[in-house]
Structure formats: structure tokens, C-alpha cells
Coordinates of C-alpha atoms in Angstrom, one line a residue:
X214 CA -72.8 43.6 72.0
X215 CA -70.2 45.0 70.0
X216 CA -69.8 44.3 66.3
X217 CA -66.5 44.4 66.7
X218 CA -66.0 44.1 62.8
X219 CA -63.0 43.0 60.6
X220 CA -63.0 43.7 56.5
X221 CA -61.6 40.0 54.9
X222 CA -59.5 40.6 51.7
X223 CA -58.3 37.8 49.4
X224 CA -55.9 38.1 46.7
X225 CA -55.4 35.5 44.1
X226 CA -56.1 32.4 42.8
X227 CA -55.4 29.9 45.6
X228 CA -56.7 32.2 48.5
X229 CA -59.6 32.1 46.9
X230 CA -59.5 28.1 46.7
X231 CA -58.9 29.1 50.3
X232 CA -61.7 31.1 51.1
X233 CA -64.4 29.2 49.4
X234 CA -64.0 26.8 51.7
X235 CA -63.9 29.5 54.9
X236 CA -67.0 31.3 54.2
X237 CA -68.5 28.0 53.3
X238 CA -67.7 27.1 57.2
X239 CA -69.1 30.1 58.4
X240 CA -72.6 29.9 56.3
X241 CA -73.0 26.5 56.8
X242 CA -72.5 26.8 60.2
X243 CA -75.0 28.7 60.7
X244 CA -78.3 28.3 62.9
X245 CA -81.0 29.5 61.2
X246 CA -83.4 27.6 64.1
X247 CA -82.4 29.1 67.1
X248 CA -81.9 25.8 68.9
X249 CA -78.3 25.4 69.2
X250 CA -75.8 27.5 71.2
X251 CA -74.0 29.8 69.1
X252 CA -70.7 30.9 70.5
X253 CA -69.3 32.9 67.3
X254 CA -70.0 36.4 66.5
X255 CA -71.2 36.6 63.5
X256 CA -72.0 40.2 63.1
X257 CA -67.7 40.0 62.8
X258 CA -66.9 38.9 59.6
X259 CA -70.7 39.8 58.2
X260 CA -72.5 42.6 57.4
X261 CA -76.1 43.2 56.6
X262 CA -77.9 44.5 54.2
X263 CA -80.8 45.5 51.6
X264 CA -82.0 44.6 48.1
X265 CA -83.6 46.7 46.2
X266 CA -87.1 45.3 46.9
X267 CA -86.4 44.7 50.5
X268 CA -85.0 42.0 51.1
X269 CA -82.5 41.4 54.2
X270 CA -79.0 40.3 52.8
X271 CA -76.0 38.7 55.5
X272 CA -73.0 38.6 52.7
X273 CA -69.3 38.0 54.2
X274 CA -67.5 41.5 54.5
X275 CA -65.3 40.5 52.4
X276 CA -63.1 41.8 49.0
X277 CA -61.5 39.0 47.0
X278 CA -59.2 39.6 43.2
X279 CA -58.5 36.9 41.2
X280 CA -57.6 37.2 37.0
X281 CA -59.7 37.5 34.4
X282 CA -61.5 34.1 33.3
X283 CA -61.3 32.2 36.8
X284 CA -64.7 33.3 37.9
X285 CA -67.1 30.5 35.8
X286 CA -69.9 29.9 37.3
X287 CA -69.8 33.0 39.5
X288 CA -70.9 36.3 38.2
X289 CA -69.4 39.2 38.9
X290 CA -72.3 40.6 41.0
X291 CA -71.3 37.9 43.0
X292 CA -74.7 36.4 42.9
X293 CA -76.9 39.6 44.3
X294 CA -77.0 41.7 42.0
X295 CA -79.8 43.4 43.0
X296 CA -78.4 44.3 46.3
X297 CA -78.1 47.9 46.7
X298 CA -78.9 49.4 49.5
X299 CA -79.1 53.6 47.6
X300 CA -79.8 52.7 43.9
X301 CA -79.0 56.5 43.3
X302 CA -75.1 55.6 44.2
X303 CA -75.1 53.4 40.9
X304 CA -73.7 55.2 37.7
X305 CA -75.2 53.4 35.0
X306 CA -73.2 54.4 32.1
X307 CA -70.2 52.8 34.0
X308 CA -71.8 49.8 34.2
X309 CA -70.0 47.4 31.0
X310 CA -72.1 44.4 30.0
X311 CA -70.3 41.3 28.4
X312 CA -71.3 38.4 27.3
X313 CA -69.3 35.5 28.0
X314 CA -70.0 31.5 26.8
X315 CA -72.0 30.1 30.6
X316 CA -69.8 27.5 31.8
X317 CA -71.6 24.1 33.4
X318 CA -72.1 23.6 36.8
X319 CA -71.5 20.4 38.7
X320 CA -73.9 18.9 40.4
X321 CA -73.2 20.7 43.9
X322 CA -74.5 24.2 42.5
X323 CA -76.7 22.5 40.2
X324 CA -78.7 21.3 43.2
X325 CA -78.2 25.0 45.2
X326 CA -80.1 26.1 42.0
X327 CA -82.9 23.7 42.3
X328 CA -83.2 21.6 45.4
X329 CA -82.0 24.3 47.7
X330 CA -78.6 25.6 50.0
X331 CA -80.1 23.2 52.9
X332 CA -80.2 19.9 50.4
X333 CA -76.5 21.1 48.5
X334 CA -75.2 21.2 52.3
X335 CA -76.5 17.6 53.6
X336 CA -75.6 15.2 50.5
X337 CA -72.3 14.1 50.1
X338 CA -70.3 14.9 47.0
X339 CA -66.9 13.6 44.5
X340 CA -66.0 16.9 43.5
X341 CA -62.6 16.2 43.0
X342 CA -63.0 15.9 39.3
X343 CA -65.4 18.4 38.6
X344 CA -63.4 21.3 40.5
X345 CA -62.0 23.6 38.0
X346 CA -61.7 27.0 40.1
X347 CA -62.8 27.9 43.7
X348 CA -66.0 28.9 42.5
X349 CA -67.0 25.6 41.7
X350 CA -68.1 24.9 45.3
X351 CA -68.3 28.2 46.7
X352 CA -71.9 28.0 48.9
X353 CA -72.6 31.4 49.6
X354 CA -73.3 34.7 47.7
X355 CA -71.4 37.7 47.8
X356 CA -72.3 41.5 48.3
X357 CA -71.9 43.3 44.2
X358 CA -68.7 44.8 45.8
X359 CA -67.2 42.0 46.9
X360 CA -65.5 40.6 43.4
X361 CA -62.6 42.3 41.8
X362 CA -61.3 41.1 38.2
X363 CA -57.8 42.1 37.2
X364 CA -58.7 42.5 33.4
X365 CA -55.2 43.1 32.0
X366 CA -54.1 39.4 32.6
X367 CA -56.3 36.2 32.0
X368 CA -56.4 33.1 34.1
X369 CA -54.0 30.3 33.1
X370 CA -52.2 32.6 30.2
X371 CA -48.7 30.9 29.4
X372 CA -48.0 33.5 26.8
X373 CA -48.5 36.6 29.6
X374 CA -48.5 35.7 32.8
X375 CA -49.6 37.7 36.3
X376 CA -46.4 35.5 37.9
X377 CA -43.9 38.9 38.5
X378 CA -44.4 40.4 42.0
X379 CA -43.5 43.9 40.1
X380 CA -46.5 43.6 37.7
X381 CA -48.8 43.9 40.7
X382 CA -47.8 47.2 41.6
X383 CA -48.7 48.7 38.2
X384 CA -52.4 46.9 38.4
X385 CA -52.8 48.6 42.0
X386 CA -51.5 52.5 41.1
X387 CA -54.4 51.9 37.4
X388 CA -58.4 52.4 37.7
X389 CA -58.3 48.7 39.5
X390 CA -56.4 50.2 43.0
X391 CA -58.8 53.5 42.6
X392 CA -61.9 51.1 42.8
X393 CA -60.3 48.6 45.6
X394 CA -59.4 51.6 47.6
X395 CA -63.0 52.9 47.5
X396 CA -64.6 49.8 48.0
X397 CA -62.1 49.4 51.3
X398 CA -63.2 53.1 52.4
X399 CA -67.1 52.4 51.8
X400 CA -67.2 49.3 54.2
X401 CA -65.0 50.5 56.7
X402 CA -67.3 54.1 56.9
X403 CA -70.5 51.0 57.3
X404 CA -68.8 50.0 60.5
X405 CA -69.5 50.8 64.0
X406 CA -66.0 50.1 65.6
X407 CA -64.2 48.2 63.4
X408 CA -61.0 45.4 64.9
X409 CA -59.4 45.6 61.9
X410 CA -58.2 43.8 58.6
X411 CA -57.6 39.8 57.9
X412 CA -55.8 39.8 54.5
X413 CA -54.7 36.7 52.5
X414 CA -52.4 36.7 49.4
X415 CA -51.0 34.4 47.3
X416 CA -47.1 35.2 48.0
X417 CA -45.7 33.5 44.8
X418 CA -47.0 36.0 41.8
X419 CA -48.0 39.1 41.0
X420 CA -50.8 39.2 43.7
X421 CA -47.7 39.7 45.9
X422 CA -47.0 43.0 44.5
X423 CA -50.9 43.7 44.3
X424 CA -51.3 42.7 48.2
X425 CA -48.3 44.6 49.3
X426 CA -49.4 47.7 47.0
X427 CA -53.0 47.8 49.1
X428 CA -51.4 47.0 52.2
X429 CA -48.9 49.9 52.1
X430 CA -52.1 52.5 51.5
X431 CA -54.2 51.0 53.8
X432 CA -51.6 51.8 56.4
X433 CA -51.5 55.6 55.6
X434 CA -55.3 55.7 55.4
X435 CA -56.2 53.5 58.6
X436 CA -54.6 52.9 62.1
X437 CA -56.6 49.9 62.4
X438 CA -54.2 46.2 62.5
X439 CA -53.6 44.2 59.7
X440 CA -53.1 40.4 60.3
X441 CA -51.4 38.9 56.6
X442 CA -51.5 35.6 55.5
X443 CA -49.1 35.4 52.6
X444 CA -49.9 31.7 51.1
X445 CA -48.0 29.3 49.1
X446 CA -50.1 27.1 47.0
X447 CA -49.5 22.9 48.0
X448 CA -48.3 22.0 44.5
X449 CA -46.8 23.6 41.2
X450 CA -48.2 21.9 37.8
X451 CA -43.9 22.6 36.4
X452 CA -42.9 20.9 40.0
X453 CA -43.0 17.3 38.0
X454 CA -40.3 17.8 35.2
X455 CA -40.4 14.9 32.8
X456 CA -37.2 16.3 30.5
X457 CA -34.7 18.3 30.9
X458 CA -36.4 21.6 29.2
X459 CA -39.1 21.2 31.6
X460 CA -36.4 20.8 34.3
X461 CA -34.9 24.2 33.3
X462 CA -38.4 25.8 32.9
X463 CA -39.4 24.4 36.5
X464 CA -36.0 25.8 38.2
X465 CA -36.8 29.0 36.3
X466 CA -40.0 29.4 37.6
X467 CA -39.0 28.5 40.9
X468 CA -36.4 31.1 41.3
X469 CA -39.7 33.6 40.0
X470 CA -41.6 32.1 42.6
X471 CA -38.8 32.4 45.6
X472 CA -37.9 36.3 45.0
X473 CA -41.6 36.9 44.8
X474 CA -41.9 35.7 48.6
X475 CA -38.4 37.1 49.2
X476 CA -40.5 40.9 48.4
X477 CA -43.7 39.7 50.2
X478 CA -42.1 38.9 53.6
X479 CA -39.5 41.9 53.6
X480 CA -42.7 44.2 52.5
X481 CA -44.6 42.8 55.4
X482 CA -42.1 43.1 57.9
X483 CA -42.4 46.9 57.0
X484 CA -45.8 47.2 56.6
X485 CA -48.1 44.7 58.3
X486 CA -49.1 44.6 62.4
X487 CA -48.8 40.8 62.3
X488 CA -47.4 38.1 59.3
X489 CA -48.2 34.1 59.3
X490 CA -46.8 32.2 55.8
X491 CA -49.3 28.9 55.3
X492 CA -48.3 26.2 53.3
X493 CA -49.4 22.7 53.7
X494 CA -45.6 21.8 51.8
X495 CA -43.2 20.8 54.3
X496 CA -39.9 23.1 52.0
X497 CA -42.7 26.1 50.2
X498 CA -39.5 28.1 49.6
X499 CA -38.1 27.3 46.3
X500 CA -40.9 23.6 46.1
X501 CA -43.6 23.9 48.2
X502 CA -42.0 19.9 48.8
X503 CA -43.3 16.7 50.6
X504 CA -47.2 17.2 51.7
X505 CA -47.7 17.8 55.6
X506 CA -49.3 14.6 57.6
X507 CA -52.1 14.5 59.2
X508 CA -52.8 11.4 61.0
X509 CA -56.6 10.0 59.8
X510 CA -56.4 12.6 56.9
X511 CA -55.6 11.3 53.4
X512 CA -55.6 14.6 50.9
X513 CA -54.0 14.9 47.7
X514 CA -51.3 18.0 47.5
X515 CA -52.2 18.4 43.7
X516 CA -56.1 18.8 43.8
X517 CA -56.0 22.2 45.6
X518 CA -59.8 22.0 46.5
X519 CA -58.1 18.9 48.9
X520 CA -55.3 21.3 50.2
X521 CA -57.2 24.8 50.7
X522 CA -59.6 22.8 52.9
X523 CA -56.8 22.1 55.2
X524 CA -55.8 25.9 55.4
X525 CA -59.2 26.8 55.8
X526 CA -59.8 24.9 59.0
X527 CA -56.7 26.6 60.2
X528 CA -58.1 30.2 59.4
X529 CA -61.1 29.7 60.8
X530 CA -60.3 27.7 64.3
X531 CA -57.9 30.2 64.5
X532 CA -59.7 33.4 64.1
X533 CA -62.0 32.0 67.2
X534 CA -59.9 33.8 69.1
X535 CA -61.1 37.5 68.2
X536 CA -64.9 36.3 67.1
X537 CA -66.1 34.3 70.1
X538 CA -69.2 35.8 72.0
X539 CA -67.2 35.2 75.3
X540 CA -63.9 35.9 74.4
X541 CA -63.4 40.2 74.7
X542 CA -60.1 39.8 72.9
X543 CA -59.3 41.8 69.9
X544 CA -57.2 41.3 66.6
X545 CA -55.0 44.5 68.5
X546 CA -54.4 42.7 71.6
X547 CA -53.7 39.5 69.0
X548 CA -51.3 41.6 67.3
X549 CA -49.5 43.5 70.2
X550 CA -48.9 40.0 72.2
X551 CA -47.3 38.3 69.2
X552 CA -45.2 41.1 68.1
X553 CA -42.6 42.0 70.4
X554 CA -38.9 42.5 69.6
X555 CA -40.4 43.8 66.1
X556 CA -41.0 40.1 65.5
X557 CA -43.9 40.4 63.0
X558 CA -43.7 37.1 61.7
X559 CA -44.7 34.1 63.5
X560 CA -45.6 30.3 62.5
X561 CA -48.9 28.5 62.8
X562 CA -50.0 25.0 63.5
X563 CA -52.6 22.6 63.2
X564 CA -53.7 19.0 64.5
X565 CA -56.8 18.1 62.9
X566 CA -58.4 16.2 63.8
X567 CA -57.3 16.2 67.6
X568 CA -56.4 12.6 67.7
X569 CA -58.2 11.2 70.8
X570 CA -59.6 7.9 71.0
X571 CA -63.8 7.7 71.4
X572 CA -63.3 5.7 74.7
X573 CA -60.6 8.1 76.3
X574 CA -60.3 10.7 78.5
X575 CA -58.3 14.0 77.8
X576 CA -56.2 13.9 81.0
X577 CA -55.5 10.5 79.6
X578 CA -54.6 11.2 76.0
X579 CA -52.3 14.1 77.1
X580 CA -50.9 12.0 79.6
X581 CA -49.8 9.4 77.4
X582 CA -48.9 11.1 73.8
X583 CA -45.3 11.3 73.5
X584 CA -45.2 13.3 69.8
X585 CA -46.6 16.7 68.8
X586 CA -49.9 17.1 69.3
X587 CA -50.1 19.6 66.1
X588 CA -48.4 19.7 62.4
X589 CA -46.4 23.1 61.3
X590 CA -48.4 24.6 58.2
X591 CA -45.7 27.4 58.0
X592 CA -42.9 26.5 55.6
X593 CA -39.5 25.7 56.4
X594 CA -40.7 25.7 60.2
X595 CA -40.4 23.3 63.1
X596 CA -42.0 24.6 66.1
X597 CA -39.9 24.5 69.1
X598 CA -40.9 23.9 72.7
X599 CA -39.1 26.1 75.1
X600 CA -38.8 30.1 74.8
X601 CA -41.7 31.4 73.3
X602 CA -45.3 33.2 73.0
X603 CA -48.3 30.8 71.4
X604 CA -51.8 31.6 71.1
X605 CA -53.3 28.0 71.1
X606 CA -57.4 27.4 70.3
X607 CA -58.9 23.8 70.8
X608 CA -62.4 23.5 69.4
X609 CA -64.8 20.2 69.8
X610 CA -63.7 17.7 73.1
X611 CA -66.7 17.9 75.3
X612 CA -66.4 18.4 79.2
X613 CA -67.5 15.1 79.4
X614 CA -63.9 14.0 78.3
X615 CA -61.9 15.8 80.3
X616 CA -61.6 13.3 83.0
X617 CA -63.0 10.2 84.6
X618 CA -66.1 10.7 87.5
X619 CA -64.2 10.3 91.6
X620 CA -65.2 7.2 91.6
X621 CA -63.6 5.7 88.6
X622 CA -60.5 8.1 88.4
X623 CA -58.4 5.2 89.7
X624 CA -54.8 6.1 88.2
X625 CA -55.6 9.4 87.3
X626 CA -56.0 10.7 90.9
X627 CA -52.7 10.6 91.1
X628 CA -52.0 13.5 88.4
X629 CA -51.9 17.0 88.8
X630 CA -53.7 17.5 85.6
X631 CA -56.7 15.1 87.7
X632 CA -57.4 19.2 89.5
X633 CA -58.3 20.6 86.6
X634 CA -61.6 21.7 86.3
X635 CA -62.2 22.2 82.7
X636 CA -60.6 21.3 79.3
X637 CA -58.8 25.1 79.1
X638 CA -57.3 24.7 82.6
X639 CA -55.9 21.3 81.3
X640 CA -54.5 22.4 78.0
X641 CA -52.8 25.2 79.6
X642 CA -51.3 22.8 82.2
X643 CA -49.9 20.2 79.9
X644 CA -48.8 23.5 77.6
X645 CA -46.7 24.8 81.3
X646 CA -45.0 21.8 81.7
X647 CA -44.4 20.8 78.1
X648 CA -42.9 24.2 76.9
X649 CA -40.1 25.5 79.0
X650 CA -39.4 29.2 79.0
X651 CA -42.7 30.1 77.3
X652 CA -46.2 31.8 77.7
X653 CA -49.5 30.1 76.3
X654 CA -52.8 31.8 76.0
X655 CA -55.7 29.0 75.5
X656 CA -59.0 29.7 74.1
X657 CA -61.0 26.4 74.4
X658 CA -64.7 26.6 72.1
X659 CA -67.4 23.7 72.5
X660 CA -68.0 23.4 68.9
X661 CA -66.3 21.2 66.8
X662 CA -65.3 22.1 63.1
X663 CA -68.2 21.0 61.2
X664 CA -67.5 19.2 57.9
X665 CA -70.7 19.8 55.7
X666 CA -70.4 19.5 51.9
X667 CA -68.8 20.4 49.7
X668 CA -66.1 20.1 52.5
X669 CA -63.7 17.1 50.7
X670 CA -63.9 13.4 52.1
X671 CA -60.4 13.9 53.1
X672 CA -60.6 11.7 56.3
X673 CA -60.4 8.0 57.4
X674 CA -63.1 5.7 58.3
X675 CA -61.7 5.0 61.2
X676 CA -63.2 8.5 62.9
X677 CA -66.5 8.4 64.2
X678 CA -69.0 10.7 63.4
X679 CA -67.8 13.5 65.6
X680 CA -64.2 12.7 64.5
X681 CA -62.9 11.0 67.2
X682 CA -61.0 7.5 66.9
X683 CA -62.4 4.8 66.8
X684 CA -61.2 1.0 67.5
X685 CA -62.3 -0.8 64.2
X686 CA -63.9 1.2 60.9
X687 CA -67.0 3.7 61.7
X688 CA -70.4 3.0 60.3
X689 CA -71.2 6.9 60.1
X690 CA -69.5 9.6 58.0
X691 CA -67.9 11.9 60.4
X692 CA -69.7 15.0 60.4
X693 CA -67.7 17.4 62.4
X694 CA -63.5 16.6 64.5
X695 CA -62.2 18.4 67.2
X696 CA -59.1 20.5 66.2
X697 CA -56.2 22.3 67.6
X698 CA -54.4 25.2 66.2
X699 CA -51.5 27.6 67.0
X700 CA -50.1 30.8 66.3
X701 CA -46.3 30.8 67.6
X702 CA -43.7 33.2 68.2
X703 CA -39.9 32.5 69.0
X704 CA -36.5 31.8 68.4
X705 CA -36.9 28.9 66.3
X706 CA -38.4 31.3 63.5
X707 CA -34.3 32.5 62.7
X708 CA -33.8 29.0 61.1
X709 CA -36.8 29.6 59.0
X710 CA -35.8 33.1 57.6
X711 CA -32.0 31.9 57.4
X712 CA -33.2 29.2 54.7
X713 CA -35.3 31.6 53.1
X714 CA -32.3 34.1 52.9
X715 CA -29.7 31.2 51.7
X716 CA -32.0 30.1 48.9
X717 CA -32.9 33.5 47.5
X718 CA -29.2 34.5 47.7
X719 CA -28.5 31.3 45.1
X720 CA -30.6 33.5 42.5
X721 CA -28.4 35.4 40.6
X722 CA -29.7 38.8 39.4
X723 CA -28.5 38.5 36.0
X724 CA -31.1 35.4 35.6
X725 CA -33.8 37.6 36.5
X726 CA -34.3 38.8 33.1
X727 CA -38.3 39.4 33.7
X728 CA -38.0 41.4 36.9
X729 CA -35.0 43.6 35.5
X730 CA -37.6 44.5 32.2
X731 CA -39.8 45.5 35.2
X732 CA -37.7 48.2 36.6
X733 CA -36.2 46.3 39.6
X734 CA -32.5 46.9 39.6
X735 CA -29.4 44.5 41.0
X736 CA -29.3 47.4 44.1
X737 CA -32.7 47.2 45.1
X738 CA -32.5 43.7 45.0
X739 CA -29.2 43.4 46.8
X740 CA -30.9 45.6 50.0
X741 CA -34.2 43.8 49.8
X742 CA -31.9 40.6 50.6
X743 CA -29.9 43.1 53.1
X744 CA -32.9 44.3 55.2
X745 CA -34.8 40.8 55.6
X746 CA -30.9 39.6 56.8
X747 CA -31.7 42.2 59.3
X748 CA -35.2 41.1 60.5
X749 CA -34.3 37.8 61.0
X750 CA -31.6 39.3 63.4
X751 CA -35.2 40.2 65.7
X752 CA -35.3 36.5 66.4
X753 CA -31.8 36.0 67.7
X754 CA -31.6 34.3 71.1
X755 CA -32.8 37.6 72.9
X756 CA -35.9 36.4 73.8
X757 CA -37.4 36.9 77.6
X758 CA -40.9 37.0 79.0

């Protein structure tokens, strides 16, 4: 079987919230036994390899950047440090030791330290108070290459903050972009016949610049795709102005925080094979605003370990679709299908947990829902239902639910859906006649997203253990939900750019004090505005199958 293998990179803080939480999935998850059915490839997003003694490492092929001081607990090694597979490649002398006060662990790593990964991943957890930084509950360790510090700004520094999307372009062309670049080229050259790259970013600072710096070389040094996720964090500690100098300070760094994403999403329309902004804010342009809803999931906006869990179910139901076993399609054919018109961006979606009752029947369910049967997590976005292209993956409602045995189908014979001989042949049914004008490609997996600690205890009681709905309150914690996710593509996406385009055109370039100090001039400015104007035109009402 074909690795098939995709390099992960994460910049900034709230990815990484982000990403703790995927790779947890993915190494919890895992089936070290032999005894369950494993549908995922693996070998995709991981890599193997060798300590120094010997020992067999499986570390996520990944490279994440965050700012000085926002590692803790987690050493820059990554936690293997003696995992390298040719000791002679190691210069020592550029090695640089520093000592640093060790910060306390909760008491989820405290028990990975001494009881073990497999006790740390069965007891339930409050972490919400002890959660600093995403590498408070991050379960797995990381290959030495994987961590990158940006040394010339610090973690939650007021006085000289990473915030300016220009800044990041600076970092990139120093020593830090020479090291990121080589670390790129040395997993790449470790894989057999790579898909590609899966690159998240937080939009709103200078990670934008950063992301968009590495993107832009990565495209002259590989032909490979690159899917982006540029993210907007769920909440904004200046978004609760209590006076009227915090009010002016907030609006301030709002309008910072607006032409940052402004740069990231005109860069990406240049540069990337395929763009999908997350936010779990219903506005995320200027306020990421008013928390999505999830029905049977209570999570607070402001505790991002609550809201990056969210994101990471998304990312990884919806990267099933180029890492099943059975599935031979590729992040290429992901891009290419999504992308035509030279429209690069699309939205996503989510319904988690897939809100069917423990007594019911798919053909049921679908039968009878009347609202969306999934939540935008793309800002400023409300998914249409008629004239466009959706990849749609539904993870977690056995066969057993998809319809009642002959002899008790009573009503449902009389359905079309009642013909359908498995959950994907339904989904793509109700999908036909509930979006006119529009092409759906269904990827149905039997595993349900498994919700192992340190995942948050986000959802109601009144989901049974496997997350379905239950008629009173459950007795069990739910342990895993079935969940549905979408990548769309259509017309509806011009009323997203158009609002981005009006509110960045508010900002005035003479209040951009910051970004003018940085070199960006009122033209550049005034044509960065010009040629998004220009890709929203790709999502005028053109569109044909």
C-alpha cells in the first residue's frame, strides 16, 4: 500500500491549541492490539523512525512555530530527544543550551509521567483551569525537528508584539526561514510519493506574514498541492471593552487584526492549491462575534482549549477523505474538484454530533429533519443549497441504522431512500434532492470520532455513550459521536468576500501607523484591496457543472 504521505505545518499560537487536540485524535486512536478494524492510513500523516539506541519512533510528520515562551512543559526536542536516526548529521557546537525556570504540570501530563499514556487517556479530566498553552494537554511526542521557536518575539509581550502580518516576512527571509526550509526539504526527501502539504496558520498576526512567506517558497521548490487553513481564534481577551480606552484599543486592534486576513486570503488566492478560513465565531472578520451552536454541545468561546477541540474534529473528519485505506483519493484530486473557476477558497461545515436519536433510523432522521443538518465554521458564511460542489464525510452511524428490517419497514417502504443499500447511497440521496443544481461526493467511515481525554467535556448528558440522543439523561459518559462535515464550493462564497472587502475598506490607511513603519505603503495597500475585489468576481453567478 502506498504511503501516500502529507507534511502537516502549524503556525501560531491557536493552531497549535488546534493541533494538540488533532494529533491527540490520531494517537489515541490508535490500536496498538490488532483487534479492531482500522480504516485510516496512518503511515499518512506519520512517519517512522530511530533513536539512537534503537528504538522504533511513530512521531506525526509534522512542523509547528509558535513564539518564544509558549512552549512550558514541552521541550524543544519535542520530547525525543534522543531520536536521531545519523548522529553524525548533528553539529554540536550549534546546539545552544538554556536554562529556563520548569513550569508545573497538571495532572494530565503528571500522570503520562508516571501512571502511563494508556491511564492519562482513560480518566476523565477539568482542565479548563489548568490550561495555560496547547502544550498543556498535548499527548503525544514530537520528532527533534518538529518545534520551531520564533526567538525575536516572546509569547503574550504587550510591549512588542508578533500582531503585524509584515513582521512575519522579516522572521521568514532571517536564520528561522533558512532552518524551516531545510527541515521542509529533509522530510519531503524521507518520502516515498508524497500527496502533498496540510498547512494551518493563524490569519490574524504576524504568523500570517510567516505562513504566507513559507507558502510562496514552497511553491517554487515543490509542485506538490497545498491545502491552507487560515484560522481565526474564537475570542479576543480586548473583544470585552469595559471603558472607552479599552474601546479605542479593541477597535484598533481589530482593524490590525482585519488587514492581517485581508493579506492572508489575497496571498492565498495567489499562492495556495486550495484555501478553507475556520472560525467557530459566527462574524471572525473584524470580532470573531456570537459563538457557533451546536446542538448537545455546551463550550465556552473564551477557553480556547473548548473551541480548538471543535476545529479539530473538523480537520480531522475531514481529512478522512485523502487517509482512508479504501478511499484512493488524493489531496490533488481534493484540490482539482474544488477549485474550478480559480475559485480557491471554499467554506466548511460541521454537525457534531450528528443529531440522531438512539431509537431511530437514518432514513427516518433524514426524512423528518427540516433544518441544516451541519453548522458553517467559516466566517461570514451561510452555506447555500442549490449550485455548487461539496465534499461531504459522515463518520460513526452503523449499518444497523440505516433502515428498519422488511418486515418492520411499515411507512418507510414507501420512500425512495427505503432502496438504499447502505448509509453513503442514502446521504448522497437526501444530498440529490436537497441541493438543487449541485454535485456531492460522500465518503461514509464506520468509526465514530472518539472523545478520549484530554478531549474537553464539551457535551450534554443527554448523549449516550456513542453519542447518539437519548430520551431522558445517559448514565454513561459518551465516549465517541458520529459527525458530519463539509468542504463547499459556490456562489454563496461572493457574499462572504464582499463583507470582508466592505469592512477592510472602512480602515483607513493613515490609521495604520504600525504597518506604514513596516514598509507597507497606501498603493500596495489600495491593490491588495483591488485584486481580492477581483477574486471574489470568480464566484459570480457563472457557476455550471
Amino acid at each position: 500500500m502506498s504511503k501516500r504521505e502529507i507534511l502537516t505545518i502549524q503556525f501560531g499560537h491557536y493552531s497549535n491549541y488546534i493541533g494538540s487536540h488533532f494529533w491527540n485524535i490520531q494517537e489515541l486512536g490508535f490500536d496498538y492490539t490488532g483487534s479492531s478494524k482500522t480504516e485510516c492510513n496512518h503511515d499518512i500523516l506519520y512517519r517512522e523512525g530511530q533513536t539512537a539506541t534503537g528504538e522504533t519512533t511513530y512521531t506525526p510528520r509534522l512542523l509547528l512555530c509558535d513564539l518564544k515562551g509558549s512552549l512550558k512543559t514541552l521541550p524543544a526536542s519535542g520530547g525525543l530527544p534522543d531520536e536521531f536516526e545519523n548522529v553524525e548529521d548533528i553539529t554540536w557546537e550549534s546546539i545552544e543550551k538554556i536554562e529556563e525556570p520548569v513550569a508545573p504540570k497538571n495532572e494530565f501530563l503528571e500522570d503520562i509521567d508516571s501512571a502511563g499514556p494508556s491511564v492519562a487517556g482513560s480518566k476523565q479530566y477539568r482542565l479548563e483551569e489548568s490550561v495555560n498553552t496547547w502544550t498543556d494537554y498535548l499527548y503525544p511526542r514530537l520528532h527533534p525537528r518538529t518545534v520551531n521557536v520564533v526567538k525575536e518575539y516572546s509569547h503574550g509581550d504587550d510591549k512588542a508584539p508578533f500582531d503585524l502580518f509584515h513582521l512575519g516576512r522579516p522572521v521568514w527571509k532571517s536564520e528561522f526561514g533558512e532552518d524551516f526550509s531545510d527541515n521542509i526539504r529533509k522530510y519531503v526527501e524521507e518520502c516515498d510519493s508524497i500527496q502533498g502539504f496540510q498547512i494551518n496558520f493563524d490569519c490574524t498576526d504576524g504568523f500570517s506574514g510567516l505562513a504566507l512567506a513559507c507558502i510562496e517558497d514552497m511553491v517554487d521548490d515543490y509542485t506538490k498541492p497545498i491545502l491552507c487553513h487560515p484560522i481565526i481564534a474564537s475570542h479576543y481577551p480586548d473583544n470585552s471593552p469595559q471603558t472607552q480606552e479599552q474601546r479605542d484599543v479593541s477597535n484598533l486592534k481589530d482593524s490590525i487584526r482585519i488587514v492581517n486576513i485581508l493579506f492572508s486570503i489575497e496571498g492565498l488566492s495567489q499562492h495556495s492549491s486550495l484555501f478553507v478560513p475556520l472560525c467557530t465565531g459566527e462574524k471572525g472578520w473584524r470580532k470573531p462575534g456570537s459563538p457557533r451552536l451546536f446542538e448537545h454541545v455546551t463550550y465556552n468561546p473564551k477557553n480556547y482549549y473548548h473551541s480548538s477541540a471543535l476545529l479539530a474534529s473538523a480537520l480531522d473528519t475531514l481529512s478522512q477523505k485523502y487517509r482512508h485505506k479504501s478511499n484512493t483519493y488524493t489531496l490533488s484530486d481534493m484540490c482539482a474538484d474544488m477549485t474550478g473557476y480559480g475559485r480557491k477558497m471554499a467554506a466548511a461545515s460541521m454537525g457534531i454530533p450528528f443529531t440522531m436519536n438512539e431509537s431511530e433510523y437514518l432514513i427516518d432522521y433524514l426524512n423528518r429533519t427540516t433544518k441544516p443538518i451541519y453548522t458553517p465554521i467559516t466566517p461570514s458564511c451561510k452555506i447555500a443549497t442549490d449550485k455548487m460542489f461539496q465534499l461531504i464525510t459522515v463518520r460513526g452511524i452503523p449499518e444497523t441504522y440505516l433502515k428498519a428490517p422488511l418486515q418492520n419497514a411499515k411507512e418507510q417502504m414507501n420512500l425512495p431512500a427505503y432502496r438504499c443499500r447502505d448509509v453513503q447511497e442514502m446521504m448522497e440521496l437526501y444530498f440529490q434532492a436537497n441541493n438543487f443544481l449541485s454535485a456531492t461526493n460522500v465518503t461514509v467511515c464506520d468509526k465514530p470520532l472518539e472523545l478520549k481525554s484530554p478531549y474537553p467535556n464539551i457535551f450534554s448528558e443527554k448523549l449516550n455513550k456513542n453519542g447518539f440522543v437519548t430520551n431522558g439523561v445517559s448514565v454513561d459518559r459518551i465516549q465517541s459521536c458520529p459527525v458530519i462535515v463539509g468542504y463547499h464550493n459556490g456562489n454563496f462564497l461572493t457574499d462572504m468576500l464582499e463583507k470582508l472587502h466592505r469592512e477592510v475598506s472602512r480602515v483607513k490607511f493613515a490609521k495604520l501607523h504600525k504597518f506604514g513603519e513596516e514598509g507597507l505603503e497606501a498603493s500596495e495597500y489600495q491593490e491588495t484591496l483591488d485584486r481580492l475585489a477581483e477574486f471574489k468576481d470568480n464566484y459570480e453567478d457563472n457557476f455550471e457543472l
